[in-house]
Structure formats: structure tokens, C-alpha cells
PDB file of C-alpha atoms in Angstrom:
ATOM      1  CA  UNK R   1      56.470 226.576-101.859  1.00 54.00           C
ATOM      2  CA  UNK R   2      55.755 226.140-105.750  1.00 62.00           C
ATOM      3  CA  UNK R   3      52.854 228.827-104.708  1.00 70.00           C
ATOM      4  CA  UNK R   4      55.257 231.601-103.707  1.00 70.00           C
ATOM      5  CA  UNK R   5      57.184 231.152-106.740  1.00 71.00           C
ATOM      6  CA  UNK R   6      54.410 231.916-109.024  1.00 75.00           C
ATOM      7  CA  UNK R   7      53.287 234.622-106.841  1.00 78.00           C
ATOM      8  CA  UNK R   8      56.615 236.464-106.993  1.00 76.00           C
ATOM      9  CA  UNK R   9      57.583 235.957-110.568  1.00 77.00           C
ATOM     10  CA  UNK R  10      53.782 236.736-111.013  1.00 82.00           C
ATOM     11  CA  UNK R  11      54.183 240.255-109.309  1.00 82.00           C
ATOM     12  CA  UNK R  12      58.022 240.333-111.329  1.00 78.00           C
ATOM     13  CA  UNK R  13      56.443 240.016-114.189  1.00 83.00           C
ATOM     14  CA  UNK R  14      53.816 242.630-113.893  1.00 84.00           C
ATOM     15  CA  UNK R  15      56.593 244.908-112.689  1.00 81.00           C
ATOM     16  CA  UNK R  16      58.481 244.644-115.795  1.00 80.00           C
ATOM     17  CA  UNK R  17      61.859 243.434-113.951  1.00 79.00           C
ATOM     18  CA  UNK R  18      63.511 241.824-116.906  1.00 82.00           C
ATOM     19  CA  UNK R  19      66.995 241.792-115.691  1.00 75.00           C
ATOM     20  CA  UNK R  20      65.937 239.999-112.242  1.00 75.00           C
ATOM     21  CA  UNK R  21      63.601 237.299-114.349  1.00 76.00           C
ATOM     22  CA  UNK R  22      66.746 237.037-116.748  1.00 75.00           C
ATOM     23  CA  UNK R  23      68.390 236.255-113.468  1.00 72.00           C
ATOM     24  CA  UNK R  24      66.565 233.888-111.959  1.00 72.00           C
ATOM     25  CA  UNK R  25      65.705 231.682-114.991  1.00 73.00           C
ATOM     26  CA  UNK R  26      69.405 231.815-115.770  1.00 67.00           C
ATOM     27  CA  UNK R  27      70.162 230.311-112.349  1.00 67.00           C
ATOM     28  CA  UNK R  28      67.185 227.770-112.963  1.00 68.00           C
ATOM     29  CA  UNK R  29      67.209 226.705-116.625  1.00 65.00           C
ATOM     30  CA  UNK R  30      71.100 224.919-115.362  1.00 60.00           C
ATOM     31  CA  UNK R  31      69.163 223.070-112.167  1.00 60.00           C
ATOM     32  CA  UNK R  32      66.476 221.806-114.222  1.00 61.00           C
ATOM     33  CA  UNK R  33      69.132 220.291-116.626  1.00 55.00           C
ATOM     34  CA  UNK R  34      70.937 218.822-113.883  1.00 50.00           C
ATOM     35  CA  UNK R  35      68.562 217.653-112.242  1.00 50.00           C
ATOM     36  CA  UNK R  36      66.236 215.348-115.063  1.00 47.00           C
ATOM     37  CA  UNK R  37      68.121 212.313-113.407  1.00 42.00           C
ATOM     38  CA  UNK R  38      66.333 210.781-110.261  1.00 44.00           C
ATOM     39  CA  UNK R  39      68.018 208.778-107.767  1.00 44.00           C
ATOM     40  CA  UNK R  40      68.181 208.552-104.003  1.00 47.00           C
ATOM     41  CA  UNK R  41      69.337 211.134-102.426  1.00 52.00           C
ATOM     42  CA  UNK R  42      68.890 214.492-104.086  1.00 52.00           C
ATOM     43  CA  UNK R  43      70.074 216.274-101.250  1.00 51.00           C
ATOM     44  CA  UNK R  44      72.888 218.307-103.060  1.00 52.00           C
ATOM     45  CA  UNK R  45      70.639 219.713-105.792  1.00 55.00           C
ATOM     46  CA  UNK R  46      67.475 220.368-103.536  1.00 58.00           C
ATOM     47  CA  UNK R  47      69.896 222.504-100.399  1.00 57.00           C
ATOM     48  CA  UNK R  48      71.703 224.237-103.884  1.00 58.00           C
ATOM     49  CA  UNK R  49      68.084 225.443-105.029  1.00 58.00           C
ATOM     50  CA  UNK R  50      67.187 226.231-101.852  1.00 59.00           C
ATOM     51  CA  UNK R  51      69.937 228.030-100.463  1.00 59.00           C
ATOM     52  CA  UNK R  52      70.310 230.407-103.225  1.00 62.00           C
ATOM     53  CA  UNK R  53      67.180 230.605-106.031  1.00 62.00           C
ATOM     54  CA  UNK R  54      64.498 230.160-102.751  1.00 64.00           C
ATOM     55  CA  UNK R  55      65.430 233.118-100.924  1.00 67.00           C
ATOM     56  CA  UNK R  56      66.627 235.624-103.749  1.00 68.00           C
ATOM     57  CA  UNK R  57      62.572 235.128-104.869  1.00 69.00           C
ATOM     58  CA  UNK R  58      61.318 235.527-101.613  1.00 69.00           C
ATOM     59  CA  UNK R  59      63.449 238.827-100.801  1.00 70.00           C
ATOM     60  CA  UNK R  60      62.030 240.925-103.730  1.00 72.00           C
ATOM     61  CA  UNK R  61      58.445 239.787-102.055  1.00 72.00           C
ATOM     62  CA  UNK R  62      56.363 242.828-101.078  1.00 76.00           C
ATOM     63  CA  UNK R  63      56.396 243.036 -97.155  1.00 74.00           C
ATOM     64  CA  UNK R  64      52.655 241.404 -96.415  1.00 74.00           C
ATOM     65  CA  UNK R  65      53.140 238.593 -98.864  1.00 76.00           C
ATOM     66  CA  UNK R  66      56.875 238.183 -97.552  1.00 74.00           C
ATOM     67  CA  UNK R  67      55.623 237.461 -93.706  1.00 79.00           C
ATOM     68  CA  UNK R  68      52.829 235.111 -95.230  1.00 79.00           C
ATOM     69  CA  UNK R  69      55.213 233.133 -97.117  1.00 74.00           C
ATOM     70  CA  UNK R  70      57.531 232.589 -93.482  1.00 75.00           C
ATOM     71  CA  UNK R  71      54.671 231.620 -91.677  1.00 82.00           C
ATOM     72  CA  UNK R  72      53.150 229.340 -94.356  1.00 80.00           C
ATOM     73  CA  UNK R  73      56.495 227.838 -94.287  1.00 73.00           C
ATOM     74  CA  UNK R  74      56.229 228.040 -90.740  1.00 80.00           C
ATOM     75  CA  UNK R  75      52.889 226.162 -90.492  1.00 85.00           C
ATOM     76  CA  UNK R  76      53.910 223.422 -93.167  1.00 79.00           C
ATOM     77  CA  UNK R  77      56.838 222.459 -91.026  1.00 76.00           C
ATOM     78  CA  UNK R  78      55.429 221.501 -88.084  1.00 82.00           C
ATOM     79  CA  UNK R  79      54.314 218.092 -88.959  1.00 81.00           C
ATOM     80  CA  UNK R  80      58.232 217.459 -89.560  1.00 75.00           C
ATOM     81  CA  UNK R  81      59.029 219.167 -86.468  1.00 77.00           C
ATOM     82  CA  UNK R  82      56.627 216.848 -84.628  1.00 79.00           C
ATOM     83  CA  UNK R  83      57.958 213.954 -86.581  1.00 75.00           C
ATOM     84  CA  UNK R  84      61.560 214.479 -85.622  1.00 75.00           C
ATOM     85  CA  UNK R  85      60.968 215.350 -82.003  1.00 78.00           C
ATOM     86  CA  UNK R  86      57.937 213.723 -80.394  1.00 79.00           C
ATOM     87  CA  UNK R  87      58.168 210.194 -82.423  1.00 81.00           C
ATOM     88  CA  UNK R  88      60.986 207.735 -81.293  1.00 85.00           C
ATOM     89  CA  UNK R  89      63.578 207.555 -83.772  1.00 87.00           C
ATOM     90  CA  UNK R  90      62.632 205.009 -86.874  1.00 88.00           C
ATOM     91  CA  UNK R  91      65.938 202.925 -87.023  1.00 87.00           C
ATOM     92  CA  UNK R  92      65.640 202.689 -83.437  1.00 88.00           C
ATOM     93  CA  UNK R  93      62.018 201.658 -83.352  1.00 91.00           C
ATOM     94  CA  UNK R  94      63.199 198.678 -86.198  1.00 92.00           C
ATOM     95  CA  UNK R  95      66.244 197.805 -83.993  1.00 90.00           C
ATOM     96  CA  UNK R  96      64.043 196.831 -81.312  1.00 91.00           C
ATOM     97  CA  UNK R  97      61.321 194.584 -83.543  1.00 91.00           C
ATOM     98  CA  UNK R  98      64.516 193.185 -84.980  1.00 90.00           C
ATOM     99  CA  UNK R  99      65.676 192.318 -80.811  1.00 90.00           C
ATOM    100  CA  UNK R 100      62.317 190.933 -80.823  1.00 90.00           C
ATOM    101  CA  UNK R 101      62.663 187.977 -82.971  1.00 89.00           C
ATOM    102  CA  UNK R 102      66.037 187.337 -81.648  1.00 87.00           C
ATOM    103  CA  UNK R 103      67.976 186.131 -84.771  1.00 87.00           C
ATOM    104  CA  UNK R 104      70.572 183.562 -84.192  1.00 87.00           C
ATOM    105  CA  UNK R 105      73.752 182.908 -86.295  1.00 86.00           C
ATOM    106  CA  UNK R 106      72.171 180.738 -88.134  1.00 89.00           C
ATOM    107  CA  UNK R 107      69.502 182.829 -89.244  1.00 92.00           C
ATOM    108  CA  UNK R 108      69.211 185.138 -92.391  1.00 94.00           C
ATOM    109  CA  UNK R 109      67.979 188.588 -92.373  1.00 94.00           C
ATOM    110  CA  UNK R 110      67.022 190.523 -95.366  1.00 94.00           C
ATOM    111  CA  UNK R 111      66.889 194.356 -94.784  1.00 94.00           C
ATOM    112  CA  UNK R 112      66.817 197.085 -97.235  1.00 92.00           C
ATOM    113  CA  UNK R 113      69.891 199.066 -98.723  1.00 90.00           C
ATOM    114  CA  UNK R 114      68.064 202.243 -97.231  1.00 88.00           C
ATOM    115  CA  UNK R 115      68.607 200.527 -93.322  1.00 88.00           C
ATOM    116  CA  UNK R 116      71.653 199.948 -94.152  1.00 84.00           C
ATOM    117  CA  UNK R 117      73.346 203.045 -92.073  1.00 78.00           C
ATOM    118  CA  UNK R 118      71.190 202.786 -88.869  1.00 81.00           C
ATOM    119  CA  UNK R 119      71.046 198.637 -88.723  1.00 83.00           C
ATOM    120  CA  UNK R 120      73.967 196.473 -89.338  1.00 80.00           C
ATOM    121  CA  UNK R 121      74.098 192.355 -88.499  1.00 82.00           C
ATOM    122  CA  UNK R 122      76.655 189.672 -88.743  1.00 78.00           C
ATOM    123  CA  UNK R 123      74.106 187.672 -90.840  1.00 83.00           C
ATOM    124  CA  UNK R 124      72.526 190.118 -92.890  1.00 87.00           C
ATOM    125  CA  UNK R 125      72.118 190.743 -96.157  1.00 91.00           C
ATOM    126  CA  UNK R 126      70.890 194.192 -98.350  1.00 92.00           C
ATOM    127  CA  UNK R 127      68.631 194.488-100.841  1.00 91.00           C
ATOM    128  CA  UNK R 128      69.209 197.222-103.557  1.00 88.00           C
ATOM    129  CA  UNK R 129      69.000 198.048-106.991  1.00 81.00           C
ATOM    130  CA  UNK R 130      72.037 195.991-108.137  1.00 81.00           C
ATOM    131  CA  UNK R 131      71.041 192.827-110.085  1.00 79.00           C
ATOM    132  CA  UNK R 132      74.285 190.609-109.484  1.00 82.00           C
ATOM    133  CA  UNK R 133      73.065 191.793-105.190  1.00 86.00           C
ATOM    134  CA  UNK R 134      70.125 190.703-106.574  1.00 89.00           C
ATOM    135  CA  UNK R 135      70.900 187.312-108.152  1.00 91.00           C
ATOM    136  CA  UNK R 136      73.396 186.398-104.572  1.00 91.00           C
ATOM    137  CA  UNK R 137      70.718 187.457-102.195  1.00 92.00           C
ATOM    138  CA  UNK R 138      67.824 185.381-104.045  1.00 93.00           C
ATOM    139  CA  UNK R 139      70.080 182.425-103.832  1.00 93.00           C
ATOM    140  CA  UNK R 140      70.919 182.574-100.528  1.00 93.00           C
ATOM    141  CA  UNK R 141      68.089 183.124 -99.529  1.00 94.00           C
ATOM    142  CA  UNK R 142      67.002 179.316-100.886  1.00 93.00           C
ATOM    143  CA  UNK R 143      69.993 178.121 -99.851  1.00 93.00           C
ATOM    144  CA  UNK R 144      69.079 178.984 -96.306  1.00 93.00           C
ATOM    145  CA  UNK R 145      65.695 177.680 -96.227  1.00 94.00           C
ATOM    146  CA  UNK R 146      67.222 174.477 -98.159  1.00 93.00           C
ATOM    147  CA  UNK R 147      68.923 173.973 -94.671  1.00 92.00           C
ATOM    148  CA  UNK R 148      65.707 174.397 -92.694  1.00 91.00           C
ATOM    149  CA  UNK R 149      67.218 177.695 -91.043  1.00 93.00           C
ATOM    150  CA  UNK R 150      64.882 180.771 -90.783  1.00 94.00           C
ATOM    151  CA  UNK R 151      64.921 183.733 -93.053  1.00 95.00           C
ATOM    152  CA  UNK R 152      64.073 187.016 -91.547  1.00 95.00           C
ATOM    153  CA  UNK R 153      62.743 190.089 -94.140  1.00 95.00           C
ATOM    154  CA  UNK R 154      61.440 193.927 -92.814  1.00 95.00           C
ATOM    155  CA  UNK R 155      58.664 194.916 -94.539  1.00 95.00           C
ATOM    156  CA  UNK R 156      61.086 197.665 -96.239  1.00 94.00           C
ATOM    157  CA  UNK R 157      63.024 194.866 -97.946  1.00 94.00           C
ATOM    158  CA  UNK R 158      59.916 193.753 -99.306  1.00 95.00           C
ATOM    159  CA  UNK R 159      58.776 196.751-101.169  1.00 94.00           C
ATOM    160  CA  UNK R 160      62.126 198.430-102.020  1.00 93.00           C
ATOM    161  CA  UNK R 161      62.312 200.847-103.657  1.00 91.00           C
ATOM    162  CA  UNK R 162      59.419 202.002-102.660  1.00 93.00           C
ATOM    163  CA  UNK R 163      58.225 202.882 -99.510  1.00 91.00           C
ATOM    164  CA  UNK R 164      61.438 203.452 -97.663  1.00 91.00           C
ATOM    165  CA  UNK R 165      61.721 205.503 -94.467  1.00 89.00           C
ATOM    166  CA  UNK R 166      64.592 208.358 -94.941  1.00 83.00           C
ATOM    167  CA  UNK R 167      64.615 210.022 -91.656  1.00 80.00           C
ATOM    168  CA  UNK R 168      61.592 209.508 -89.857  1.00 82.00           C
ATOM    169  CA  UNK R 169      60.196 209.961 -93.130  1.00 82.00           C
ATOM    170  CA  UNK R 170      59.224 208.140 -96.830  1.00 86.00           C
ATOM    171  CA  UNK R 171      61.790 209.475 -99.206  1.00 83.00           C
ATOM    172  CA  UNK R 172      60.057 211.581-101.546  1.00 80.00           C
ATOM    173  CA  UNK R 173      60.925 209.155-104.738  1.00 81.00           C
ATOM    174  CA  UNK R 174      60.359 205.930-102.923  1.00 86.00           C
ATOM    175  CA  UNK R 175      56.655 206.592-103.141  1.00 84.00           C
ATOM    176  CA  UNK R 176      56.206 204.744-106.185  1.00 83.00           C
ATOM    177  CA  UNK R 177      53.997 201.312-106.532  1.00 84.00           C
ATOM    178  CA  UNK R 178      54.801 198.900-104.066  1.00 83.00           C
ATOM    179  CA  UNK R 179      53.476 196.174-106.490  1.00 84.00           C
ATOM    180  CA  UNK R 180      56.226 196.918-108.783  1.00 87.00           C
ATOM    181  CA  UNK R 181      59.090 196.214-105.701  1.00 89.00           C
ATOM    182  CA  UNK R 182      62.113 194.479-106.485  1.00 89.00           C
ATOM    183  CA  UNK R 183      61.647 191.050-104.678  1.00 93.00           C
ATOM    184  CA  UNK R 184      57.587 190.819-105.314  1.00 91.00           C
ATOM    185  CA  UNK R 185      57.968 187.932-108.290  1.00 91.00           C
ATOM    186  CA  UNK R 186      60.364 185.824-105.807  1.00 92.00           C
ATOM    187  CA  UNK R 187      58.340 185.831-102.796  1.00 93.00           C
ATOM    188  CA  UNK R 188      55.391 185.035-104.701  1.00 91.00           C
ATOM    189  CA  UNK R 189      55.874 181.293-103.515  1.00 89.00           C
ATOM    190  CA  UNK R 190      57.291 182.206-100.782  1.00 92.00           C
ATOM    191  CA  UNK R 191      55.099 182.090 -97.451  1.00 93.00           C
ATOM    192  CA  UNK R 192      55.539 185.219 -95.290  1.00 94.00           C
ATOM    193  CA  UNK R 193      54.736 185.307 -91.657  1.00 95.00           C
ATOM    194  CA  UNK R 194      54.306 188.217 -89.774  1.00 94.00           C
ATOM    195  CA  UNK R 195      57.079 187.835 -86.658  1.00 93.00           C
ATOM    196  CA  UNK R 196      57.067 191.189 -84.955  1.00 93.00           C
ATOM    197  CA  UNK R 197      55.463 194.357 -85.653  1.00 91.00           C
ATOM    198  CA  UNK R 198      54.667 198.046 -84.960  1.00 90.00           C
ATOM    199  CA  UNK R 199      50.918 199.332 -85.443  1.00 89.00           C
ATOM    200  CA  UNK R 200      51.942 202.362 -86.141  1.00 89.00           C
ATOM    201  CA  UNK R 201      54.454 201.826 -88.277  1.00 91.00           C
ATOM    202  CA  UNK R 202      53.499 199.236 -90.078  1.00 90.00           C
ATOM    203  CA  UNK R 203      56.531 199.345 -92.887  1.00 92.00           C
ATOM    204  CA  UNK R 204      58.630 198.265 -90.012  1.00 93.00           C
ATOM    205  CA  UNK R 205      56.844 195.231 -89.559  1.00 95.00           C
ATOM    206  CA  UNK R 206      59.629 191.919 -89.567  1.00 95.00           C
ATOM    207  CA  UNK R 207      58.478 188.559 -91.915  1.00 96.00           C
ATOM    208  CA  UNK R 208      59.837 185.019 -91.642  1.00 95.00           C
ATOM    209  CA  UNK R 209      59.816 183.841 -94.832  1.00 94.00           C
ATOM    210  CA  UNK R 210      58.727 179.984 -95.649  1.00 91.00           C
TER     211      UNK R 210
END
């Protein structure tokens, strides 16, 4: 995509279109602003530069490049295509690894704040980027092991914010370094043990933690 914007405000240029460049930079110099803060879910901002700036560049493409940019975008969506229709649903595929271990009431599980929608528990808990969540989740955690219950964690929990399925894909700012994760410096003494898992997925894999 970056590739057909330099292409077209490569051939704008050479054609000396000032007031469409004027245009177009006007209508991005505002998104760029807007956008310099990162945080999940970008959704709004990506569909507004898509829906208009996108196509308004791809429309004053000559005719041979225009069809090559549809069916490169064409060709690069497949693997999403095949994602979203041949794969079983993520959340789903959790849910049943979750079924697996067959949690009692007693029981603790740690998920993160990105499962939240798709997987919801009487005795859960979520992991996210708020440190008082933080602080209550850490202590009950030891509070529940105190009382020789189990403590469930997915692998997700483990490494947020990084490495967490969106979709039946890794949100695009979640692939940071999973060494930097939220929960890494507490479950350094912790003992993990792998309870239930999927080999192909392994981010969906479900710890006891002892």
C-alpha cells in the first residue's frame, strides 16, 4: 500500500498537479497529527484514511497501474481471507483449551484485557495496562495460591501487551517484545506449567501457575 502512494504522488508530481498534492497533503498533514498517539484500537483513524485519502490517490492512477494496484491488493488479502474463513475462530479455539482444564469455583484464571469480549468467567480476572488492576490481580493471585487453590494464566496474559490476537490476528501494535510484558518480573518465581495447549497456536496455550 505505502508503494502505491509513492507511485501516484510520484507520477503527481511529475505532472505538475499542485492543487491535487495541495489537496492531499492538506487532508494528511491533520491525520498524521492525530494520529502520533498509539493505543489499541486505531480503528477510527486507519477506516478515516482509508475511506477517503486511499482511494482519491488511487483514482487519479493511470489505467495499467490502477488494475495492478486492485490486484496487488487483491493478492495481499488473501492470507486474511484464509485466516478468517478456513481457520476456526481464535476465541473459540481458547474457549475450548479453557473447557479443557475444567476450572472449578475455586480456581483463578488470569486472561488478558484483549479476551476480554469473546471469554468471560465467574472467577476470572483481566490483565491490562492499569496499575491499581495491576497491584489487585498480583495479590490475588498470592492470595489464591496461599490457599493451595490453582491459578490458571493463557499464554496471552503472560505477554500482554504484546502478542495479543485481535481477530484471528496479532494486533499490529502488540508486536512489541514479549520480554518487556507486564507480569514477566512477578512470575519470575512463579512456576508455570503448561495445562492445555494448541500446536498451532501456541499463544493460546493455558499455564497453572505454582
Amino acid at each position: 500500500m505505502p508503494l502505491i502512494i509513492l507511485i501516484a504522488l510520484i507520477i503527481l508530481l511529475r505532472k505538475k498537479s499542485w492543487k491535487i498534492l495541495f489537496l492531499i497533503f492538506s487532508f494528511l498533514f491533520p491525520f498524521f497529527l492525530t494520529a502520533r498517539f498509539w493505543y489499541g484500537g486505531l480503528y477510527g483513524r486507519y477506516s478515516a484514511f482509508i475511506a477517503y485519502g486511499l482511494p482519491l490517490i488511487i483514482a487519479l492512477l493511470p489505467k495499467k497501474i490502477y488494475w495492478l494496484a486492485v490486484i496487488s491488493v487483491m493478492i495481499t488479502f488473501i492470507p486474511t481471507f484464509s485466516s478468517y474463513q478456513l481457520i476456526k475462530p481464535i476465541p473459540l479455539l481458547e474457549k475450548q483449551l479453557i473447557e479443557k482444564v475444567k476450572i472449578s469455583n475455586q480456581d483463578l484464571l488470569i486472561l488478558s484485557d484483549y479476551q476480554r469480549p469473546q471469554l468471560t468467567y465467574s472467577n476470572d480476572l483481566y490483565i491490562n495496562s492499569n496499575g491499581e488492576d495491576y497491584k489487585k490481580i498480583v495479590q490475588k493471585i498470592d492470595q489464591v495460591l496461599m490457599k493451595n487453590r490453582r491459578v490458571f494464566i493463557s499464554q496471552q496474559a503472560i505477554t500482554f501487551p504484546y502478542l495479543q490476537y485481535d481477530g484471528q490476528m496479532i494486533h499490529i501494535i502488540s508486536q512489541g517484545d514479549k520480554n518487556k510484558a507486564l507480569l514477566r518480573n512477578f512470575l519470575t518465581n512463579k512456576q508455570l506449567v503448561k495445562i492445555a495447549e494448541e500446536q498451532r497456536f501456541p499463544l493460546l496455550t493455558i499455564y497453572q501457575i505454582k
